[in-house]
């Protein structure tokens, strides 16, 4: 196939200009199709990145069990009985459910008043073991997390959530070593947790204050009662199946009917993550269907324009054939016109969508939760290759029609 020269480009542009209205409408179709495709791809990626920030540091193979009123009578206990789990349930689950990897307990006090000097804020007080950090990983930017020595010595130390820290220490100074007051009890700050995730157990991490589990038991007379049993499954085991075994062990220990679905509240993080993954997969498929459908409509428009162009240029093509033009020259001419129209409008659509995605990314990003709306390099390459293929396909039918034109037909048309 011969090299493109200046005359070739002039001929292509002349053809597009000669069919200005049809060319503009078709170019807009291609532009809108690629714009929709890239925008939906980037939007899906950005929303997924924002959602992942909310889940950041949270174990996907985790489950949580809490006690609620019974709905069935069992072994002499009446329906509607209030009951609580205790520390012994942790050991029971460890011994009787071998599929468990980590199991720990959690107790919570809601609506506590946290004060430092003249500043105050309402938050959630959580008593946790250090091992819980493997389920909900903190982002300790200042100081340290709760450790085993804190648990053993029942120390009055605490780790502040990001919003608690920003309210009590607006100058962003190091709070470690300073004493804050929580409902009249003083605690020494040892760390700051800047985790941005909103998928937090019993309250958001940013509005929570974490203290040692044993300190919480002692200061608030909780005895051996716990609010939540938290666990993760070993690799290869599903939380759904493991949670059923954990429920059975807890129900048996506290004389709860095995079929009582109301007596235990179970949160399956694995199911939530799976649901979110399926949601974004559906959005991605929908985006591709909408974008490709619009692109296909634009490509059909390009093909129609080229068909009309070929019909209008029957005499010209026939005369060129008569004076010695090769079929490949005619084929190159028609395909090049189709590809130029497709690529010019398509690349404009890609550029515009990338520009808008950049604006959205900057608006949605924060220092603690950056968003990623831009498509990656290979996504852009794939879109470009798709445009090239569509340009070729759109020009094939008109090109083959042009090849069938005979010089005698051109003379007759003339």
GROMACS .gro file of C-alpha atoms in nm:
model
  414
    1UNK     CA    1   0.000   0.000   0.000
    2UNK     CA    2   0.147   0.335  -0.102
    3UNK     CA    3   0.269   0.600   0.144
    4UNK     CA    4   0.033   0.879   0.247
    5UNK     CA    5   0.138   1.208   0.084
    6UNK     CA    6   0.001   1.562   0.104
    7UNK     CA    7  -0.239   1.505  -0.184
    8UNK     CA    8  -0.382   1.198  -0.013
    9UNK     CA    9  -0.456   1.393   0.305
   10UNK     CA   10  -0.608   1.679   0.105
   11UNK     CA   11  -0.835   1.433  -0.072
   12UNK     CA   12  -0.947   1.279   0.259
   13UNK     CA   13  -1.020   1.618   0.416
   14UNK     CA   14  -1.201   1.731   0.101
   15UNK     CA   15  -1.430   1.428   0.119
   16UNK     CA   16  -1.508   1.489   0.487
   17UNK     CA   17  -1.569   1.861   0.424
   18UNK     CA   18  -1.792   1.788   0.125
   19UNK     CA   19  -2.023   1.587   0.355
   20UNK     CA   20  -1.993   1.836   0.641
   21UNK     CA   21  -2.328   1.784   0.811
   22UNK     CA   22  -2.319   1.405   0.794
   23UNK     CA   23  -1.956   1.401   0.902
   24UNK     CA   24  -2.023   1.622   1.205
   25UNK     CA   25  -2.317   1.407   1.316
   26UNK     CA   26  -2.114   1.088   1.280
   27UNK     CA   27  -1.810   1.240   1.447
   28UNK     CA   28  -2.029   1.341   1.740
   29UNK     CA   29  -2.159   0.983   1.763
   30UNK     CA   30  -1.804   0.845   1.781
   31UNK     CA   31  -1.700   1.123   2.021
   32UNK     CA   32  -1.996   1.057   2.252
   33UNK     CA   33  -1.946   0.681   2.244
   34UNK     CA   34  -1.578   0.690   2.341
   35UNK     CA   35  -1.648   0.967   2.592
   36UNK     CA   36  -1.916   0.753   2.760
   37UNK     CA   37  -1.691   0.445   2.758
   38UNK     CA   38  -1.387   0.620   2.910
   39UNK     CA   39  -1.599   0.820   3.158
   40UNK     CA   40  -1.783   0.511   3.280
   41UNK     CA   41  -1.456   0.316   3.309
   42UNK     CA   42  -1.294   0.601   3.504
   43UNK     CA   43  -1.604   0.662   3.716
   44UNK     CA   44  -1.627   0.296   3.809
   45UNK     CA   45  -1.257   0.289   3.896
   46UNK     CA   46  -1.286   0.607   4.104
   47UNK     CA   47  -1.592   0.491   4.296
   48UNK     CA   48  -1.424   0.159   4.363
   49UNK     CA   49  -1.110   0.333   4.493
   50UNK     CA   50  -1.323   0.549   4.725
   51UNK     CA   51  -1.507   0.242   4.849
   52UNK     CA   52  -1.179   0.057   4.905
   53UNK     CA   53  -1.060   0.345   5.123
   54UNK     CA   54  -1.367   0.292   5.340
   55UNK     CA   55  -1.273  -0.077   5.373
   56UNK     CA   56  -0.901  -0.010   5.404
   57UNK     CA   57  -0.728  -0.217   5.672
   58UNK     CA   58  -1.037  -0.428   5.737
   59UNK     CA   59  -0.998  -0.807   5.717
   60UNK     CA   60  -1.218  -0.944   5.440
   61UNK     CA   61  -1.239  -1.288   5.604
   62UNK     CA   62  -1.382  -1.164   5.934
   63UNK     CA   63  -1.706  -1.214   6.120
   64UNK     CA   64  -1.870  -1.063   6.428
   65UNK     CA   65  -2.128  -1.201   6.669
   66UNK     CA   66  -2.336  -1.014   6.925
   67UNK     CA   67  -2.611  -1.122   7.166
   68UNK     CA   68  -2.976  -1.019   7.136
   69UNK     CA   69  -3.306  -1.117   7.298
   70UNK     CA   70  -3.416  -1.473   7.240
   71UNK     CA   71  -3.723  -1.546   7.030
   72UNK     CA   72  -3.774  -1.906   7.144
   73UNK     CA   73  -3.809  -2.075   7.481
   74UNK     CA   74  -3.539  -2.332   7.555
   75UNK     CA   75  -3.447  -2.558   7.850
   76UNK     CA   76  -3.668  -2.379   8.099
   77UNK     CA   77  -3.579  -2.028   7.981
   78UNK     CA   78  -3.865  -1.816   7.853
   79UNK     CA   79  -3.891  -1.644   7.517
   80UNK     CA   80  -3.758  -1.285   7.513
   81UNK     CA   81  -3.475  -1.353   7.758
   82UNK     CA   82  -3.184  -1.109   7.763
   83UNK     CA   83  -2.843  -1.273   7.775
   84UNK     CA   84  -2.477  -1.180   7.724
   85UNK     CA   85  -2.163  -1.346   7.598
   86UNK     CA   86  -1.856  -1.364   7.822
   87UNK     CA   87  -1.478  -1.405   7.806
   88UNK     CA   88  -1.509  -1.784   7.825
   89UNK     CA   89  -1.669  -1.784   7.479
   90UNK     CA   90  -1.333  -1.684   7.331
   91UNK     CA   91  -1.168  -1.999   7.469
   92UNK     CA   92  -1.466  -2.215   7.373
   93UNK     CA   93  -1.454  -2.103   7.012
   94UNK     CA   94  -1.076  -2.150   6.996
   95UNK     CA   95  -1.108  -2.509   7.118
   96UNK     CA   96  -1.422  -2.620   6.933
   97UNK     CA   97  -1.388  -2.444   6.596
   98UNK     CA   98  -1.052  -2.541   6.443
   99UNK     CA   99  -1.124  -2.337   6.127
  100UNK     CA  100  -1.087  -2.017   6.332
  101UNK     CA  101  -0.763  -1.823   6.285
  102UNK     CA  102  -0.812  -1.527   6.523
  103UNK     CA  103  -1.080  -1.479   6.786
  104UNK     CA  104  -1.105  -1.193   7.033
  105UNK     CA  105  -1.359  -0.996   7.234
  106UNK     CA  106  -1.467  -0.634   7.227
  107UNK     CA  107  -1.663  -0.410   7.465
  108UNK     CA  108  -1.798  -0.064   7.389
  109UNK     CA  109  -1.941   0.240   7.566
  110UNK     CA  110  -2.135   0.481   7.348
  111UNK     CA  111  -2.168   0.858   7.374
  112UNK     CA  112  -1.878   0.925   7.610
  113UNK     CA  113  -1.758   1.283   7.660
  114UNK     CA  114  -1.390   1.325   7.576
  115UNK     CA  115  -1.224   1.641   7.716
  116UNK     CA  116  -0.886   1.812   7.704
  117UNK     CA  117  -0.855   2.149   7.871
  118UNK     CA  118  -1.147   2.356   7.735
  119UNK     CA  119  -1.214   2.137   7.433
  120UNK     CA  120  -1.459   1.847   7.425
  121UNK     CA  121  -1.622   1.606   7.182
  122UNK     CA  122  -1.862   1.314   7.205
  123UNK     CA  123  -1.729   0.977   7.091
  124UNK     CA  124  -1.723   0.601   7.139
  125UNK     CA  125  -1.503   0.426   7.394
  126UNK     CA  126  -1.379   0.081   7.290
  127UNK     CA  127  -1.201  -0.180   7.498
  128UNK     CA  128  -0.989  -0.402   7.275
  129UNK     CA  129  -0.710  -0.657   7.278
  130UNK     CA  130  -0.398  -0.591   7.066
  131UNK     CA  131  -0.480  -0.892   6.848
  132UNK     CA  132  -0.790  -0.710   6.723
  133UNK     CA  133  -0.555  -0.496   6.512
  134UNK     CA  134  -0.527  -0.794   6.274
  135UNK     CA  135  -0.900  -0.762   6.204
  136UNK     CA  136  -0.924  -0.383   6.181
  137UNK     CA  137  -0.576  -0.251   6.113
  138UNK     CA  138  -0.513   0.098   6.255
  139UNK     CA  139  -0.301   0.368   6.092
  140UNK     CA  140  -0.093   0.489   6.384
  141UNK     CA  141   0.069   0.812   6.263
  142UNK     CA  142   0.169   0.936   6.609
  143UNK     CA  143   0.277   0.719   6.901
  144UNK     CA  144   0.186   0.350   6.927
  145UNK     CA  145  -0.117   0.119   6.949
  146UNK     CA  146  -0.241  -0.066   7.257
  147UNK     CA  147  -0.004  -0.353   7.350
  148UNK     CA  148  -0.002  -0.661   7.573
  149UNK     CA  149   0.169  -0.481   7.862
  150UNK     CA  150  -0.119  -0.232   7.868
  151UNK     CA  151  -0.359  -0.526   7.894
  152UNK     CA  152  -0.162  -0.705   8.165
  153UNK     CA  153  -0.110  -0.396   8.384
  154UNK     CA  154  -0.455  -0.250   8.316
  155UNK     CA  155  -0.300   0.081   8.221
  156UNK     CA  156  -0.510   0.392   8.174
  157UNK     CA  157  -0.382   0.468   7.827
  158UNK     CA  158  -0.570   0.541   7.506
  159UNK     CA  159  -0.542   0.578   7.129
  160UNK     CA  160  -0.740   0.864   6.973
  161UNK     CA  161  -0.936   0.851   6.648
  162UNK     CA  162  -0.857   1.115   6.385
  163UNK     CA  163  -1.158   1.340   6.450
  164UNK     CA  164  -1.113   1.317   6.826
  165UNK     CA  165  -0.749   1.416   6.785
  166UNK     CA  166  -0.822   1.707   6.549
  167UNK     CA  167  -1.088   1.844   6.785
  168UNK     CA  168  -0.887   1.820   7.107
  169UNK     CA  169  -0.555   1.916   6.947
  170UNK     CA  170  -0.639   2.159   6.662
  171UNK     CA  171  -0.277   2.273   6.637
  172UNK     CA  172  -0.184   1.915   6.537
  173UNK     CA  173   0.075   1.890   6.815
  174UNK     CA  174   0.199   1.556   6.949
  175UNK     CA  175  -0.060   1.446   7.209
  176UNK     CA  176   0.139   1.151   7.343
  177UNK     CA  177   0.192   1.173   7.716
  178UNK     CA  178  -0.089   1.422   7.768
  179UNK     CA  179  -0.388   1.341   7.988
  180UNK     CA  180  -0.743   1.355   7.855
  181UNK     CA  181  -1.064   1.303   8.050
  182UNK     CA  182  -1.330   1.052   7.944
  183UNK     CA  183  -1.648   1.069   8.155
  184UNK     CA  184  -1.449   1.188   8.456
  185UNK     CA  185  -1.166   0.931   8.424
  186UNK     CA  186  -0.821   1.043   8.311
  187UNK     CA  187  -0.627   0.852   8.044
  188UNK     CA  188  -0.282   0.912   7.900
  189UNK     CA  189  -0.267   0.942   7.522
  190UNK     CA  190  -0.018   0.698   7.367
  191UNK     CA  191  -0.116   0.715   6.998
  192UNK     CA  192  -0.335   0.854   6.721
  193UNK     CA  193  -0.522   0.633   6.474
  194UNK     CA  194  -0.572   0.814   6.140
  195UNK     CA  195  -0.752   0.524   5.968
  196UNK     CA  196  -1.005   0.678   5.725
  197UNK     CA  197  -1.227   0.371   5.690
  198UNK     CA  198  -1.596   0.397   5.777
  199UNK     CA  199  -1.648   0.021   5.793
  200UNK     CA  200  -1.566   0.005   6.161
  201UNK     CA  201  -1.709  -0.221   6.427
  202UNK     CA  202  -1.938  -0.049   6.680
  203UNK     CA  203  -1.866   0.302   6.557
  204UNK     CA  204  -1.632   0.478   6.318
  205UNK     CA  205  -1.261   0.467   6.392
  206UNK     CA  206  -1.229   0.845   6.356
  207UNK     CA  207  -1.471   0.914   6.642
  208UNK     CA  208  -1.348   0.636   6.871
  209UNK     CA  209  -1.108   0.619   7.164
  210UNK     CA  210  -0.945   0.280   7.217
  211UNK     CA  211  -0.831   0.167   7.562
  212UNK     CA  212  -0.702  -0.171   7.690
  213UNK     CA  213  -0.974  -0.433   7.723
  214UNK     CA  214  -0.889  -0.508   8.087
  215UNK     CA  215  -0.892  -0.138   8.176
  216UNK     CA  216  -1.239  -0.107   8.027
  217UNK     CA  217  -1.359  -0.406   8.227
  218UNK     CA  218  -1.225  -0.263   8.552
  219UNK     CA  219  -1.324   0.104   8.511
  220UNK     CA  220  -1.679   0.033   8.403
  221UNK     CA  221  -1.755  -0.278   8.611
  222UNK     CA  222  -1.812  -0.500   8.309
  223UNK     CA  223  -1.694  -0.817   8.480
  224UNK     CA  224  -1.644  -1.093   8.225
  225UNK     CA  225  -1.928  -0.978   7.996
  226UNK     CA  226  -1.843  -0.886   7.637
  227UNK     CA  227  -2.038  -0.706   7.366
  228UNK     CA  228  -1.889  -0.863   7.059
  229UNK     CA  229  -1.705  -1.176   6.956
  230UNK     CA  230  -1.472  -1.103   6.662
  231UNK     CA  231  -1.303  -1.373   6.454
  232UNK     CA  232  -1.135  -1.453   6.124
  233UNK     CA  233  -1.128  -1.779   5.930
  234UNK     CA  234  -0.818  -1.968   5.827
  235UNK     CA  235  -0.722  -1.961   5.461
  236UNK     CA  236  -0.942  -2.189   5.255
  237UNK     CA  237  -1.246  -2.163   5.483
  238UNK     CA  238  -1.554  -1.949   5.428
  239UNK     CA  239  -1.670  -1.713   5.702
  240UNK     CA  240  -2.030  -1.813   5.625
  241UNK     CA  241  -1.968  -2.177   5.723
  242UNK     CA  242  -1.735  -2.091   6.011
  243UNK     CA  243  -1.983  -1.839   6.156
  244UNK     CA  244  -2.249  -2.111   6.179
  245UNK     CA  245  -2.016  -2.326   6.390
  246UNK     CA  246  -1.928  -2.031   6.612
  247UNK     CA  247  -2.298  -1.956   6.661
  248UNK     CA  248  -2.368  -2.319   6.753
  249UNK     CA  249  -2.090  -2.319   7.017
  250UNK     CA  250  -2.208  -1.991   7.172
  251UNK     CA  251  -2.576  -2.094   7.171
  252UNK     CA  252  -2.500  -2.425   7.340
  253UNK     CA  253  -2.295  -2.257   7.613
  254UNK     CA  254  -2.569  -2.004   7.695
  255UNK     CA  255  -2.875  -2.230   7.659
  256UNK     CA  256  -3.010  -2.062   7.347
  257UNK     CA  257  -3.231  -2.260   7.109
  258UNK     CA  258  -3.021  -2.387   6.812
  259UNK     CA  259  -3.283  -2.258   6.566
  260UNK     CA  260  -3.325  -1.918   6.728
  261UNK     CA  261  -3.218  -1.676   6.451
  262UNK     CA  262  -3.298  -1.364   6.653
  263UNK     CA  263  -3.086  -1.442   6.958
  264UNK     CA  264  -2.757  -1.381   6.779
  265UNK     CA  265  -2.666  -1.091   6.553
  266UNK     CA  266  -2.404  -1.196   6.299
  267UNK     CA  267  -2.214  -0.961   6.068
  268UNK     CA  268  -2.033  -1.132   5.782
  269UNK     CA  269  -1.768  -0.897   5.638
  270UNK     CA  270  -1.682  -1.154   5.371
  271UNK     CA  271  -2.038  -1.138   5.234
  272UNK     CA  272  -2.031  -0.757   5.234
  273UNK     CA  273  -1.703  -0.743   5.042
  274UNK     CA  274  -1.834  -0.999   4.794
  275UNK     CA  275  -2.152  -0.796   4.742
  276UNK     CA  276  -1.950  -0.480   4.677
  277UNK     CA  277  -1.723  -0.664   4.430
  278UNK     CA  278  -2.026  -0.795   4.242
  279UNK     CA  279  -2.178  -0.447   4.237
  280UNK     CA  280  -1.870  -0.294   4.076
  281UNK     CA  281  -1.842  -0.584   3.833
  282UNK     CA  282  -2.200  -0.513   3.724
  283UNK     CA  283  -2.122  -0.141   3.687
  284UNK     CA  284  -1.814  -0.224   3.478
  285UNK     CA  285  -2.012  -0.455   3.247
  286UNK     CA  286  -2.289  -0.195   3.215
  287UNK     CA  287  -2.033   0.073   3.131
  288UNK     CA  288  -1.878  -0.141   2.858
  289UNK     CA  289  -2.221  -0.227   2.712
  290UNK     CA  290  -2.332   0.137   2.701
  291UNK     CA  291  -2.000   0.263   2.565
  292UNK     CA  292  -1.960  -0.011   2.305
  293UNK     CA  293  -2.323   0.024   2.197
  294UNK     CA  294  -2.281   0.397   2.142
  295UNK     CA  295  -1.951   0.341   1.961
  296UNK     CA  296  -2.109   0.080   1.738
  297UNK     CA  297  -2.387   0.323   1.650
  298UNK     CA  298  -2.124   0.583   1.559
  299UNK     CA  299  -1.932   0.332   1.348
  300UNK     CA  300  -2.250   0.245   1.159
  301UNK     CA  301  -2.294   0.618   1.097
  302UNK     CA  302  -1.942   0.640   0.956
  303UNK     CA  303  -2.014   0.342   0.731
  304UNK     CA  304  -2.337   0.505   0.606
  305UNK     CA  305  -2.155   0.829   0.529
  306UNK     CA  306  -1.891   0.643   0.333
  307UNK     CA  307  -2.163   0.455   0.144
  308UNK     CA  308  -2.320   0.783   0.040
  309UNK     CA  309  -1.978   0.920  -0.049
  310UNK     CA  310  -1.901   0.621  -0.268
  311UNK     CA  311  -2.236   0.656  -0.447
  312UNK     CA  312  -2.176   1.027  -0.510
  313UNK     CA  313  -1.826   0.955  -0.641
  314UNK     CA  314  -1.920   0.669  -0.873
  315UNK     CA  315  -1.798   0.858  -1.178
  316UNK     CA  316  -1.470   0.959  -1.016
  317UNK     CA  317  -1.394   0.606  -0.893
  318UNK     CA  318  -1.487   0.452  -1.227
  319UNK     CA  319  -1.268   0.693  -1.419
  320UNK     CA  320  -0.977   0.624  -1.184
  321UNK     CA  321  -1.023   0.253  -1.246
  322UNK     CA  322  -1.033   0.317  -1.620
  323UNK     CA  323  -0.701   0.504  -1.625
  324UNK     CA  324  -0.520   0.233  -1.430
  325UNK     CA  325  -0.592   0.277  -1.059
  326UNK     CA  326  -0.536  -0.050  -0.872
  327UNK     CA  327  -0.807  -0.198  -0.642
  328UNK     CA  328  -0.573  -0.149  -0.344
  329UNK     CA  329  -0.560   0.225  -0.422
  330UNK     CA  330  -0.938   0.252  -0.411
  331UNK     CA  331  -0.949   0.037  -0.096
  332UNK     CA  332  -0.686   0.253   0.074
  333UNK     CA  333  -0.870   0.571  -0.015
  334UNK     CA  334  -1.205   0.461   0.132
  335UNK     CA  335  -1.056   0.297   0.444
  336UNK     CA  336  -0.830   0.592   0.518
  337UNK     CA  337  -1.122   0.835   0.501
  338UNK     CA  338  -1.321   0.616   0.741
  339UNK     CA  339  -1.029   0.574   0.983
  340UNK     CA  340  -0.941   0.945   0.984
  341UNK     CA  341  -1.299   1.044   1.069
  342UNK     CA  342  -1.321   0.778   1.341
  343UNK     CA  343  -0.981   0.846   1.498
  344UNK     CA  344  -1.011   1.226   1.501
  345UNK     CA  345  -1.349   1.220   1.674
  346UNK     CA  346  -1.247   0.930   1.900
  347UNK     CA  347  -0.923   1.086   2.021
  348UNK     CA  348  -1.111   1.409   2.092
  349UNK     CA  349  -1.356   1.210   2.302
  350UNK     CA  350  -1.073   1.037   2.492
  351UNK     CA  351  -0.897   1.368   2.561
  352UNK     CA  352  -1.215   1.537   2.682
  353UNK     CA  353  -1.312   1.248   2.909
  354UNK     CA  354  -0.961   1.233   3.060
  355UNK     CA  355  -0.978   1.609   3.121
  356UNK     CA  356  -1.313   1.579   3.304
  357UNK     CA  357  -1.197   1.274   3.501
  358UNK     CA  358  -0.894   1.472   3.618
  359UNK     CA  359  -1.122   1.747   3.750
  360UNK     CA  360  -1.346   1.494   3.929
  361UNK     CA  361  -1.042   1.317   4.077
  362UNK     CA  362  -0.905   1.639   4.225
  363UNK     CA  363  -1.247   1.732   4.365
  364UNK     CA  364  -1.308   1.388   4.523
  365UNK     CA  365  -0.960   1.330   4.666
  366UNK     CA  366  -0.854   1.413   5.019
  367UNK     CA  367  -0.510   1.371   5.182
  368UNK     CA  368  -0.632   1.065   5.375
  369UNK     CA  369  -0.850   0.914   5.101
  370UNK     CA  370  -0.712   0.977   4.751
  371UNK     CA  371  -0.944   0.890   4.463
  372UNK     CA  372  -0.827   0.738   4.133
  373UNK     CA  373  -1.067   0.822   3.851
  374UNK     CA  374  -0.813   0.821   3.567
  375UNK     CA  375  -0.794   0.518   3.342
  376UNK     CA  376  -0.457   0.347   3.322
  377UNK     CA  377  -0.218   0.347   3.025
  378UNK     CA  378  -0.333   0.013   2.889
  379UNK     CA  379  -0.695   0.122   2.914
  380UNK     CA  380  -0.614   0.419   2.689
  381UNK     CA  381  -0.419   0.192   2.450
  382UNK     CA  382  -0.715  -0.048   2.437
  383UNK     CA  383  -0.955   0.237   2.357
  384UNK     CA  384  -0.724   0.356   2.076
  385UNK     CA  385  -0.697   0.007   1.926
  386UNK     CA  386  -1.076  -0.022   1.947
  387UNK     CA  387  -1.111   0.303   1.751
  388UNK     CA  388  -0.874   0.175   1.482
  389UNK     CA  389  -1.071  -0.148   1.447
  390UNK     CA  390  -1.401   0.039   1.429
  391UNK     CA  391  -1.259   0.271   1.164
  392UNK     CA  392  -1.149  -0.025   0.954
  393UNK     CA  393  -1.477  -0.213   0.998
  394UNK     CA  394  -1.681   0.097   0.920
  395UNK     CA  395  -1.496   0.143   0.592
  396UNK     CA  396  -1.498  -0.218   0.473
  397UNK     CA  397  -1.850  -0.229   0.325
  398UNK     CA  398  -1.814   0.106   0.138
  399UNK     CA  399  -1.466   0.003   0.020
  400UNK     CA  400  -1.588  -0.327  -0.127
  401UNK     CA  401  -1.875  -0.145  -0.291
  402UNK     CA  402  -1.628   0.097  -0.448
  403UNK     CA  403  -1.425  -0.195  -0.583
  404UNK     CA  404  -1.731  -0.324  -0.769
  405UNK     CA  405  -1.768  -0.002  -0.968
  406UNK     CA  406  -1.678  -0.059  -1.333
  407UNK     CA  407  -1.560   0.211  -1.577
  408UNK     CA  408  -1.865   0.150  -1.801
  409UNK     CA  409  -2.096   0.225  -1.506
  410UNK     CA  410  -1.910   0.550  -1.443
  411UNK     CA  411  -1.954   0.655  -1.810
  412UNK     CA  412  -2.322   0.565  -1.796
  413UNK     CA  413  -2.367   0.769  -1.475
  414UNK     CA  414  -2.185   1.060  -1.637
   0.00000   0.00000   0.00000
